[in-house]
PDB file of C-alpha atoms in Angstrom:
ATOM      1  CA  MET P   1      14.706   3.060  -4.681  1.00  0.00           C
ATOM      2  CA  ASN P   2      17.657   4.323  -6.348  1.00  0.00           C
ATOM      3  CA  ILE P   3      18.397   2.757  -9.240  1.00  0.00           C
ATOM      4  CA  SER P   4      21.424   3.599 -12.009  1.00  0.00           C
ATOM      5  CA  GLU P   5      20.118   3.687 -15.735  1.00  0.00           C
ATOM      6  CA  LYS P   6      21.917   0.174 -16.397  1.00  0.00           C
ATOM      7  CA  GLU P   7      19.490  -1.020 -13.758  1.00  0.00           C
ATOM      8  CA  LYS P   8      16.579   0.024 -15.224  1.00  0.00           C
ATOM      9  CA  LYS P   9      17.850  -0.897 -18.678  1.00  0.00           C
ATOM     10  CA  ILE P  10      17.964  -4.697 -17.358  1.00  0.00           C
ATOM     11  CA  ILE P  11      14.204  -4.281 -15.323  1.00  0.00           C
ATOM     12  CA  GLN P  12      12.849  -3.321 -18.558  1.00  0.00           C
ATOM     13  CA  SER P  13      14.419  -6.546 -20.483  1.00  0.00           C
ATOM     14  CA  ALA P  14      13.491  -8.204 -17.759  1.00  0.00           C
ATOM     15  CA  MET P  15       9.735  -7.245 -17.819  1.00  0.00           C
ATOM     16  CA  LYS P  16       9.451  -7.571 -21.401  1.00  0.00           C
ATOM     17  CA  LEU P  17      10.902 -11.175 -21.593  1.00  0.00           C
ATOM     18  CA  ILE P  18       8.581 -12.443 -18.362  1.00  0.00           C
ATOM     19  CA  SER P  19       5.588 -10.943 -19.747  1.00  0.00           C
ATOM     20  CA  SER P  20       6.036 -12.991 -22.833  1.00  0.00           C
ATOM     21  CA  LYS P  21       7.521 -16.110 -21.723  1.00  0.00           C
ATOM     22  CA  GLY P  22       7.059 -16.249 -18.142  1.00  0.00           C
ATOM     23  CA  PHE P  23       9.097 -16.138 -14.836  1.00  0.00           C
ATOM     24  CA  SER P  24      10.232 -19.596 -13.859  1.00  0.00           C
ATOM     25  CA  SER P  25      11.132 -20.134 -18.344  1.00  0.00           C
ATOM     26  CA  THR P  26      13.167 -16.392 -17.821  1.00  0.00           C
ATOM     27  CA  SER P  27      16.425 -17.177 -17.536  1.00  0.00           C
ATOM     28  CA  ILE P  28      19.538 -14.765 -16.561  1.00  0.00           C
ATOM     29  CA  GLN P  29      21.706 -15.540 -19.369  1.00  0.00           C
ATOM     30  CA  GLU P  30      18.485 -14.058 -21.611  1.00  0.00           C
ATOM     31  CA  ILE P  31      17.587 -11.042 -19.197  1.00  0.00           C
ATOM     32  CA  ALA P  32      21.632 -10.050 -20.156  1.00  0.00           C
ATOM     33  CA  ILE P  33      21.176 -10.703 -23.901  1.00  0.00           C
ATOM     34  CA  GLU P  34      18.325  -8.551 -23.647  1.00  0.00           C
ATOM     35  CA  SER P  35      20.104  -6.331 -22.171  1.00  0.00           C
ATOM     36  CA  GLY P  36      22.958  -5.984 -24.136  1.00  0.00           C
ATOM     37  CA  ILE P  37      25.468  -7.299 -21.236  1.00  0.00           C
ATOM     38  CA  SER P  38      27.144 -10.282 -19.983  1.00  0.00           C
ATOM     39  CA  LYS P  39      25.896 -12.343 -17.927  1.00  0.00           C
ATOM     40  CA  GLY P  40      29.032 -11.471 -15.724  1.00  0.00           C
ATOM     41  CA  ALA P  41      27.906  -7.739 -15.749  1.00  0.00           C
ATOM     42  CA  PHE P  42      24.029  -8.902 -14.111  1.00  0.00           C
ATOM     43  CA  TYR P  43      25.159 -10.126 -11.074  1.00  0.00           C
ATOM     44  CA  LEU P  44      27.224  -6.343 -10.698  1.00  0.00           C
ATOM     45  CA  HIS P  45      23.646  -5.194 -10.336  1.00  0.00           C
ATOM     46  CA  PHE P  46      21.845  -8.069  -9.220  1.00  0.00           C
ATOM     47  CA  LYS P  47      23.076 -10.809  -7.081  1.00  0.00           C
ATOM     48  CA  SER P  48      20.052 -12.946  -7.968  1.00  0.00           C
ATOM     49  CA  LYS P  49      17.103 -13.549 -10.039  1.00  0.00           C
ATOM     50  CA  GLU P  50      15.027 -13.189  -7.082  1.00  0.00           C
ATOM     51  CA  GLU P  51      16.629  -9.954  -6.484  1.00  0.00           C
ATOM     52  CA  LEU P  52      16.062  -8.729  -9.325  1.00  0.00           C
ATOM     53  CA  LEU P  53      12.298  -9.328  -9.108  1.00  0.00           C
ATOM     54  CA  THR P  54      12.190  -7.273  -6.134  1.00  0.00           C
ATOM     55  CA  ALA P  55      13.712  -4.371  -7.627  1.00  0.00           C
ATOM     56  CA  ILE P  56      10.962  -4.962 -10.339  1.00  0.00           C
ATOM     57  CA  PHE P  57       8.207  -4.523  -8.141  1.00  0.00           C
ATOM     58  CA  HIS P  58      10.324  -1.273  -6.307  1.00  0.00           C
ATOM     59  CA  TYR P  59      10.721   0.086  -9.566  1.00  0.00           C
ATOM     60  CA  ASN P  60       6.578   0.316 -10.876  1.00  0.00           C
ATOM     61  CA  PHE P  61       5.047   0.799  -7.460  1.00  0.00           C
ATOM     62  CA  ASP P  62       7.294   3.493  -6.661  1.00  0.00           C
ATOM     63  CA  SER P  63       6.508   5.582 -10.164  1.00  0.00           C
ATOM     64  CA  ILE P  64       3.123   4.664 -10.205  1.00  0.00           C
ATOM     65  CA  ILE P  65       3.251   6.359  -6.649  1.00  0.00           C
ATOM     66  CA  ASN P  66       5.283   9.963  -7.781  1.00  0.00           C
ATOM     67  CA  ASN P  67       2.730  10.457 -10.412  1.00  0.00           C
ATOM     68  CA  VAL P  68       0.307  10.855  -7.969  1.00  0.00           C
ATOM     69  CA  LYS P  69       2.256  12.349  -5.412  1.00  0.00           C
ATOM     70  CA  PHE P  70       2.663  15.178  -8.052  1.00  0.00           C
ATOM     71  CA  PHE P  71      -0.607  16.927  -7.539  1.00  0.00           C
ATOM     72  CA  GLU P  72      -1.034  16.523  -3.629  1.00  0.00           C
ATOM     73  CA  GLY P  73       1.199  20.207  -3.405  1.00  0.00           C
ATOM     74  CA  THR P  74      -1.820  21.939  -5.672  1.00  0.00           C
ATOM     75  CA  SER P  75      -4.229  24.071  -4.507  1.00  0.00           C
ATOM     76  CA  LEU P  76      -6.894  22.865  -7.084  1.00  0.00           C
ATOM     77  CA  PRO P  77     -10.134  22.249  -5.363  1.00  0.00           C
ATOM     78  CA  PRO P  78     -10.451  18.641  -4.153  1.00  0.00           C
ATOM     79  CA  ARG P  79     -12.596  17.401  -7.251  1.00  0.00           C
ATOM     80  CA  GLU P  80     -10.979  18.382  -9.800  1.00  0.00           C
ATOM     81  CA  LYS P  81      -7.219  17.376  -7.570  1.00  0.00           C
ATOM     82  CA  PHE P  82      -9.208  14.197  -7.072  1.00  0.00           C
ATOM     83  CA  ILE P  83      -9.784  13.607 -10.866  1.00  0.00           C
ATOM     84  CA  LYS P  84      -6.272  14.429 -11.994  1.00  0.00           C
ATOM     85  CA  GLN P  85      -4.460  11.980  -9.271  1.00  0.00           C
ATOM     86  CA  LEU P  86      -6.938   9.262 -10.211  1.00  0.00           C
ATOM     87  CA  THR P  87      -6.174   9.769 -13.869  1.00  0.00           C
ATOM     88  CA  ALA P  88      -2.571   9.427 -13.288  1.00  0.00           C
ATOM     89  CA  PHE P  89      -2.875   6.447 -11.190  1.00  0.00           C
ATOM     90  CA  CYS P  90      -4.988   4.555 -14.318  1.00  0.00           C
ATOM     91  CA  GLU P  91      -2.240   6.136 -17.081  1.00  0.00           C
ATOM     92  CA  SER P  92       0.632   5.153 -14.971  1.00  0.00           C
ATOM     93  CA  PHE P  93      -0.728   1.468 -14.016  1.00  0.00           C
ATOM     94  CA  LEU P  94      -1.537   0.911 -18.433  1.00  0.00           C
ATOM     95  CA  GLY P  95       1.781   2.403 -18.611  1.00  0.00           C
ATOM     96  CA  HIS P  96       3.368  -0.347 -16.852  1.00  0.00           C
ATOM     97  CA  ARG P  97       1.450  -2.561 -18.908  1.00  0.00           C
ATOM     98  CA  GLU P  98       4.882  -5.581 -19.213  1.00  0.00           C
ATOM     99  CA  PHE P  99       4.448  -5.424 -15.219  1.00  0.00           C
ATOM    100  CA  MET P 100       0.548  -5.670 -15.118  1.00  0.00           C
ATOM    101  CA  VAL P 101       0.604  -8.628 -17.894  1.00  0.00           C
ATOM    102  CA  MET P 102       3.499 -10.187 -15.840  1.00  0.00           C
ATOM    103  CA  LEU P 103       1.174 -10.629 -12.638  1.00  0.00           C
ATOM    104  CA  ALA P 104      -1.493 -11.281 -14.491  1.00  0.00           C
ATOM    105  CA  ARG P 105       0.329 -13.848 -16.909  1.00  0.00           C
ATOM    106  CA  GLU P 106       1.964 -16.113 -14.065  1.00  0.00           C
ATOM    107  CA  GLN P 107       0.646 -16.820 -10.711  1.00  0.00           C
ATOM    108  CA  ALA P 108       3.759 -18.616  -9.571  1.00  0.00           C
ATOM    109  CA  ILE P 109       5.925 -15.684  -9.312  1.00  0.00           C
ATOM    110  CA  PRO P 110       7.603 -16.128  -6.438  1.00  0.00           C
ATOM    111  CA  LEU P 111       6.665 -14.094  -3.556  1.00  0.00           C
ATOM    112  CA  ASN P 112       9.172 -13.499  -0.333  1.00  0.00           C
ATOM    113  CA  THR P 113       8.705 -12.492   2.422  1.00  0.00           C
ATOM    114  CA  ASN P 114      10.324  -8.731   1.720  1.00  0.00           C
ATOM    115  CA  ILE P 115       7.717  -8.249  -1.574  1.00  0.00           C
ATOM    116  CA  LYS P 116       4.447  -9.893   0.282  1.00  0.00           C
ATOM    117  CA  GLU P 117       5.203  -6.887   2.854  1.00  0.00           C
ATOM    118  CA  MET P 118       6.116  -4.362  -0.081  1.00  0.00           C
ATOM    119  CA  ILE P 119       2.502  -5.049  -2.134  1.00  0.00           C
ATOM    120  CA  TYR P 120       0.997  -5.190   1.278  1.00  0.00           C
ATOM    121  CA  THR P 121       2.002  -2.211   1.902  1.00  0.00           C
ATOM    122  CA  LYS P 122       1.300  -0.173  -1.361  1.00  0.00           C
ATOM    123  CA  ILE P 123      -1.727  -1.493  -0.924  1.00  0.00           C
ATOM    124  CA  PHE P 124      -3.036  -0.106   2.438  1.00  0.00           C
ATOM    125  CA  GLN P 125      -1.308   2.786   0.402  1.00  0.00           C
ATOM    126  CA  MET P 126      -3.393   2.725  -2.363  1.00  0.00           C
ATOM    127  CA  TYR P 127      -6.647   2.376  -0.236  1.00  0.00           C
ATOM    128  CA  SER P 128      -5.332   5.303   2.240  1.00  0.00           C
ATOM    129  CA  PHE P 129      -4.749   7.468  -0.881  1.00  0.00           C
ATOM    130  CA  LEU P 130      -8.844   7.009  -2.329  1.00  0.00           C
ATOM    131  CA  LYS P 131     -10.091   7.344   0.978  1.00  0.00           C
ATOM    132  CA  ASP P 132      -8.601  10.633   1.930  1.00  0.00           C
ATOM    133  CA  GLY P 133     -10.085  11.961  -1.469  1.00  0.00           C
ATOM    134  CA  LEU P 134     -13.326  10.871  -0.836  1.00  0.00           C
ATOM    135  CA  LEU P 135     -13.275  12.774   2.246  1.00  0.00           C
ATOM    136  CA  ALA P 136     -11.979  15.548   0.801  1.00  0.00           C
ATOM    137  CA  ILE P 137     -14.897  15.650  -1.604  1.00  0.00           C
ATOM    138  CA  TYR P 138     -17.958  14.883   0.337  1.00  0.00           C
ATOM    139  CA  GLY P 139     -16.748  15.609   3.238  1.00  0.00           C
ATOM    140  CA  PRO P 140     -18.011  14.406   6.608  1.00  0.00           C
ATOM    141  CA  ASP P 141     -21.122  13.205   6.830  1.00  0.00           C
ATOM    142  CA  ILE P 142     -19.364   9.976   4.360  1.00  0.00           C
ATOM    143  CA  LYS P 143     -17.319   9.706   7.368  1.00  0.00           C
ATOM    144  CA  PRO P 144     -19.574   6.212   8.451  1.00  0.00           C
ATOM    145  CA  TYR P 145     -18.868   4.943   5.111  1.00  0.00           C
ATOM    146  CA  SER P 146     -15.829   6.210   3.574  1.00  0.00           C
ATOM    147  CA  TRP P 147     -14.273   2.638   3.710  1.00  0.00           C
ATOM    148  CA  ASP P 148     -17.020   0.996   1.720  1.00  0.00           C
ATOM    149  CA  LEU P 149     -16.491   3.843  -0.911  1.00  0.00           C
ATOM    150  CA  THR P 150     -13.056   3.612  -0.767  1.00  0.00           C
ATOM    151  CA  ILE P 151     -13.569  -0.033  -1.810  1.00  0.00           C
ATOM    152  CA  MET P 152     -15.994  -0.207  -4.194  1.00  0.00           C
ATOM    153  CA  LEU P 153     -14.219   3.198  -5.740  1.00  0.00           C
ATOM    154  CA  GLU P 154     -10.885   0.111  -5.787  1.00  0.00           C
ATOM    155  CA  GLY P 155     -12.471  -2.253  -7.269  1.00  0.00           C
ATOM    156  CA  MET P 156     -14.100  -0.354 -10.135  1.00  0.00           C
ATOM    157  CA  THR P 157     -10.678   0.938 -10.205  1.00  0.00           C
ATOM    158  CA  LYS P 158      -9.072  -2.302 -10.454  1.00  0.00           C
ATOM    159  CA  GLY P 159     -11.688  -3.443 -12.452  1.00  0.00           C
ATOM    160  CA  PHE P 160     -11.598  -1.227 -15.258  1.00  0.00           C
ATOM    161  CA  ILE P 161      -7.576  -1.644 -15.456  1.00  0.00           C
ATOM    162  CA  LYS P 162      -7.616  -4.926 -16.159  1.00  0.00           C
ATOM    163  CA  THR P 163     -10.465  -4.647 -18.465  1.00  0.00           C
ATOM    164  CA  MET P 164      -8.054  -2.097 -20.474  1.00  0.00           C
ATOM    165  CA  LEU P 165      -5.153  -3.839 -19.989  1.00  0.00           C
ATOM    166  CA  PHE P 166      -5.745  -6.012 -23.475  1.00  0.00           C
ATOM    167  CA  GLU P 167      -6.744  -3.331 -25.471  1.00  0.00           C
ATOM    168  CA  ASP P 168      -4.628  -2.221 -27.935  1.00  0.00           C
ATOM    169  CA  LYS P 169      -6.875   1.314 -28.857  1.00  0.00           C
ATOM    170  CA  ASN P 170      -5.921   4.418 -27.392  1.00  0.00           C
ATOM    171  CA  ILE P 171      -7.751   4.314 -24.458  1.00  0.00           C
ATOM    172  CA  GLU P 172      -9.762   7.568 -22.694  1.00  0.00           C
ATOM    173  CA  VAL P 173      -8.677   7.259 -19.410  1.00  0.00           C
ATOM    174  CA  LYS P 174     -10.493  10.865 -19.159  1.00  0.00           C
ATOM    175  CA  GLN P 175     -13.325   9.870 -20.085  1.00  0.00           C
ATOM    176  CA  LEU P 176     -13.097   6.363 -17.797  1.00  0.00           C
ATOM    177  CA  ILE P 177     -12.601   8.802 -14.715  1.00  0.00           C
ATOM    178  CA  ALA P 178     -15.525  11.165 -16.016  1.00  0.00           C
ATOM    179  CA  TYR P 179     -17.994   7.736 -15.728  1.00  0.00           C
ATOM    180  CA  MET P 180     -16.287   6.797 -11.770  1.00  0.00           C
ATOM    181  CA  MET P 181     -16.633   9.909 -10.793  1.00  0.00           C
ATOM    182  CA  ASN P 182     -20.518   9.832 -11.353  1.00  0.00           C
ATOM    183  CA  ARG P 183     -21.128   6.249 -10.329  1.00  0.00           C
ATOM    184  CA  LEU P 184     -19.347   7.415  -7.203  1.00  0.00           C
ATOM    185  CA  ASP P 185     -21.589  10.839  -6.829  1.00  0.00           C
ATOM    186  CA  SER P 186     -24.970   7.828  -6.997  1.00  0.00           C
ATOM    187  CA  LEU P 187     -23.393   5.921  -4.489  1.00  0.00           C
ATOM    188  CA  VAL P 188     -23.044   8.520  -2.166  1.00  0.00           C
ATOM    189  CA  ALA P 189     -26.224  10.190  -2.669  1.00  0.00           C
ATOM    190  CA  GLY P 190     -27.662   6.378  -2.314  1.00  0.00           C
ATOM    191  CA  MET P 191     -25.843   5.447   1.173  1.00  0.00           C
ATOM    192  CA  GLN P 192     -27.426   8.192   2.928  1.00  0.00           C
ATOM    193  CA  GLY P 193     -29.451   6.166   5.950  1.00  0.00           C
ATOM    194  CA  GLU P 194     -28.080   3.155   5.718  1.00  0.00           C
ATOM    195  CA  GLN P 195     -25.629   1.269   8.408  1.00  0.00           C
ATOM    196  CA  PRO P 196     -22.177   1.295   6.383  1.00  0.00           C
ATOM    197  CA  PHE P 197     -20.781  -2.871   5.758  1.00  0.00           C
ATOM    198  CA  ILE P 198     -16.939  -2.264   6.356  1.00  0.00           C
ATOM    199  CA  SER P 199     -16.734   0.183   9.977  1.00  0.00           C
ATOM    200  CA  GLU P 200     -13.800   1.946  10.919  1.00  0.00           C
ATOM    201  CA  GLU P 201     -13.369  -0.171  13.682  1.00  0.00           C
ATOM    202  CA  LYS P 202     -13.786  -3.281  11.557  1.00  0.00           C
ATOM    203  CA  ALA P 203     -11.621  -2.099   9.020  1.00  0.00           C
ATOM    204  CA  ALA P 204      -8.310  -0.827  12.117  1.00  0.00           C
ATOM    205  CA  ASP P 205      -9.427  -4.537  13.123  1.00  0.00           C
ATOM    206  CA  ILE P 206      -8.763  -5.858   9.236  1.00  0.00           C
ATOM    207  CA  PHE P 207      -5.417  -3.770   8.792  1.00  0.00           C
ATOM    208  CA  HIS P 208      -4.669  -5.031  11.912  1.00  0.00           C
ATOM    209  CA  LYS P 209      -4.605  -8.399  11.015  1.00  0.00           C
ATOM    210  CA  ALA P 210      -3.263  -8.307   7.646  1.00  0.00           C
ATOM    211  CA  THR P 211      -0.173  -6.317   9.229  1.00  0.00           C
ATOM    212  CA  GLU P 212       0.189  -9.033  11.457  1.00  0.00           C
ATOM    213  CA  TYR P 213       0.026 -11.524   8.712  1.00  0.00           C
ATOM    214  CA  PHE P 214       2.417  -9.731   6.063  1.00  0.00           C
ATOM    215  CA  SER P 215       4.847  -8.496   9.036  1.00  0.00           C
ATOM    216  CA  GLN P 216       8.148  -9.641   8.308  1.00  0.00           C
ATOM    217  CA  ASN P 217       9.219 -10.006  11.848  1.00  0.00           C
ATOM    218  CA  GLY P 218       5.974 -11.332  12.579  1.00  0.00           C
ATOM    219  CA  GLN P 219       5.916 -10.163  15.990  1.00  0.00           C
ATOM    220  CA  SER P 220       2.025  -9.534  16.935  1.00  0.00           C
ATOM    221  CA  ASP P 221       0.850  -6.707  19.235  1.00  0.00           C
ATOM    222  CA  LYS P 222       0.772  -8.222  22.446  1.00  0.00           C
ATOM    223  CA  THR P 223       4.868  -9.840  21.942  1.00  0.00           C
ATOM    224  CA  LEU P 224       5.761  -5.744  21.358  1.00  0.00           C
ATOM    225  CA  ILE P 225       3.766  -4.630  24.298  1.00  0.00           C
ATOM    226  CA  GLN P 226       5.510  -6.989  26.417  1.00  0.00           C
ATOM    227  CA  GLN P 227       8.962  -6.327  25.229  1.00  0.00           C
ATOM    228  CA  MET P 228       8.075  -2.132  26.088  1.00  0.00           C
ATOM    229  CA  LYS P 229       7.129  -2.865  29.239  1.00  0.00           C
ATOM    230  CA  SER P 230      10.186  -5.141  29.792  1.00  0.00           C
ATOM    231  CA  MET P 231      11.885  -2.390  28.578  1.00  0.00           C
ATOM    232  CA  ALA P 232       9.832   0.390  29.883  1.00  0.00           C
ATOM    233  CA  LYS P 233      11.291  -0.617  33.678  1.00  0.00           C
ATOM    234  CA  GLU P 234      14.678  -0.169  33.017  1.00  0.00           C
ATOM    235  CA  LEU P 235      13.675   3.720  32.801  1.00  0.00           C
ATOM    236  CA  GLU P 236      14.197   6.362  34.934  1.00  0.00           C
ATOM    237  CA  ASP P 237      10.823   7.622  35.551  1.00  0.00           C
ATOM    238  CA  SER P 238       8.455   4.746  34.169  1.00  0.00           C
ATOM    239  CA  GLU P 239       5.460   4.940  36.054  1.00  0.00           C
ATOM    240  CA  ASP P 240       3.703   7.261  34.098  1.00  0.00           C
ATOM    241  CA  VAL P 241       4.411   5.146  30.743  1.00  0.00           C
ATOM    242  CA  LEU P 242       4.149   1.752  32.277  1.00  0.00           C
ATOM    243  CA  ILE P 243       0.811   2.993  33.256  1.00  0.00           C
ATOM    244  CA  SER P 244       0.022   3.894  29.341  1.00  0.00           C
ATOM    245  CA  LEU P 245       1.289   0.392  28.717  1.00  0.00           C
ATOM    246  CA  GLU P 246      -1.154  -1.770  31.112  1.00  0.00           C
ATOM    247  CA  VAL P 247      -3.742   0.323  29.594  1.00  0.00           C
ATOM    248  CA  LEU P 248      -3.144  -0.493  26.226  1.00  0.00           C
ATOM    249  CA  GLU P 249      -2.278  -3.724  26.913  1.00  0.00           C
ATOM    250  CA  ALA P 250      -5.781  -4.270  28.475  1.00  0.00           C
ATOM    251  CA  GLU P 251      -7.218  -2.537  25.619  1.00  0.00           C
ATOM    252  CA  ILE P 252      -5.709  -4.839  22.930  1.00  0.00           C
ATOM    253  CA  LEU P 253      -6.795  -7.922  24.803  1.00  0.00           C
ATOM    254  CA  SER P 254     -10.686  -6.660  24.974  1.00  0.00           C
ATOM    255  CA  ASP P 255     -13.335  -8.222  22.964  1.00  0.00           C
ATOM    256  CA  LYS P 256     -14.127  -4.964  21.260  1.00  0.00           C
ATOM    257  CA  PRO P 257     -10.689  -3.034  21.378  1.00  0.00           C
ATOM    258  CA  ARG P 258     -11.306   0.635  21.401  1.00  0.00           C
ATOM    259  CA  LEU P 259      -9.366   2.944  18.967  1.00  0.00           C
ATOM    260  CA  PRO P 260      -9.241   6.372  20.729  1.00  0.00           C
ATOM    261  CA  VAL P 261      -7.835   4.429  23.646  1.00  0.00           C
ATOM    262  CA  ILE P 262      -5.077   2.657  21.782  1.00  0.00           C
ATOM    263  CA  GLN P 263      -4.263   5.806  19.980  1.00  0.00           C
ATOM    264  CA  GLY P 264      -4.054   7.967  23.373  1.00  0.00           C
ATOM    265  CA  MET P 265      -1.783   5.261  24.813  1.00  0.00           C
ATOM    266  CA  LEU P 266       0.524   5.492  21.973  1.00  0.00           C
ATOM    267  CA  TYR P 267       0.508   9.537  21.961  1.00  0.00           C
ATOM    268  CA  ASN P 268       1.403   8.806  25.077  1.00  0.00           C
ATOM    269  CA  ILE P 269       4.920   7.104  24.436  1.00  0.00           C
ATOM    270  CA  LYS P 270       5.461   7.203  20.821  1.00  0.00           C
ATOM    271  CA  GLU P 271       8.667   9.876  22.313  1.00  0.00           C
ATOM    272  CA  VAL P 272      10.070   7.518  24.413  1.00  0.00           C
ATOM    273  CA  ASP P 273      13.479   7.771  23.214  1.00  0.00           C
ATOM    274  CA  ALA P 274      13.458   3.668  24.140  1.00  0.00           C
ATOM    275  CA  LEU P 275      10.394   2.855  22.786  1.00  0.00           C
ATOM    276  CA  LYS P 276      10.019   4.670  19.537  1.00  0.00           C
ATOM    277  CA  GLU P 277      10.465   1.542  16.876  1.00  0.00           C
ATOM    278  CA  HIS P 278       7.996  -0.399  18.882  1.00  0.00           C
ATOM    279  CA  SER P 279       5.731   2.444  18.661  1.00  0.00           C
ATOM    280  CA  LYS P 280       6.039   2.813  15.191  1.00  0.00           C
ATOM    281  CA  LEU P 281       5.140  -0.911  14.492  1.00  0.00           C
ATOM    282  CA  LEU P 282       2.021  -0.303  16.985  1.00  0.00           C
ATOM    283  CA  ILE P 283       1.512   2.901  14.886  1.00  0.00           C
ATOM    284  CA  ASN P 284       1.403   1.260  11.265  1.00  0.00           C
ATOM    285  CA  MET P 285       0.006  -2.128  12.700  1.00  0.00           C
ATOM    286  CA  TYR P 286      -3.472   0.033  13.854  1.00  0.00           C
ATOM    287  CA  GLN P 287      -3.045   1.825  10.990  1.00  0.00           C
ATOM    288  CA  LEU P 288      -3.088   5.187  12.895  1.00  0.00           C
ATOM    289  CA  LYS P 289      -1.700   8.946  12.108  1.00  0.00           C
ATOM    290  CA  LEU P 290      -0.036  10.227  14.906  1.00  0.00           C
TER     291      LEU P 290
END
């Protein structure tokens, strides 16, 4: 999200007020005064307080993610790279203290469909980042437990950030990350031989249902496939595409959908121009990497 310096000032002023007074008790007039502009000038940048709220979420999430992505292109060893990314992640959240306090202080913030979908997307991005980092460090042996470890690491990270949010003293984030990595080593060592609680299939099913729930247009996978079948019938060479869609539909409707089959069928059709947008929705819905 590209914002001007003036909009950045408005966002920061709004967060300061909302974190202390609450969203519903903060008026546009107060935000304008805090920003050093007139109320009329406010509306040149944001149409409403709700639009400003959406911008606040985008601004904070994008800033945090960009700080983590800074290390993606480096050639550091996996563990060292992950430690730096986790450190940047925690420091970024603590650096956006007013945003975090704003969320913690007032549960009644009106989260519209766009914001809910954005939050879900960012949460999944965080899960993917943590899971990929764990696999890079500990290797394929932890793959069956990768989601369990991801959820536990996310819980540790979130819990410590909340605890430190109201700590006035300087926080030793590097010390915290070192402590968390030691706990991860213990968790990995203790999981060998156990059955995972959240398998790859169960995780895919959970994220699929969550994606459907938070989807802005509310379309289900079954609806999307029906639409794709109708569009495919208009293609000149539709036979192979329709077969892939029939197999895909049957797999999704089965009691235990197999992700490799779903992935294979979507791979067959993802480059069909008429079906690209629908294919992308299904790929995202099942959290596949194609």
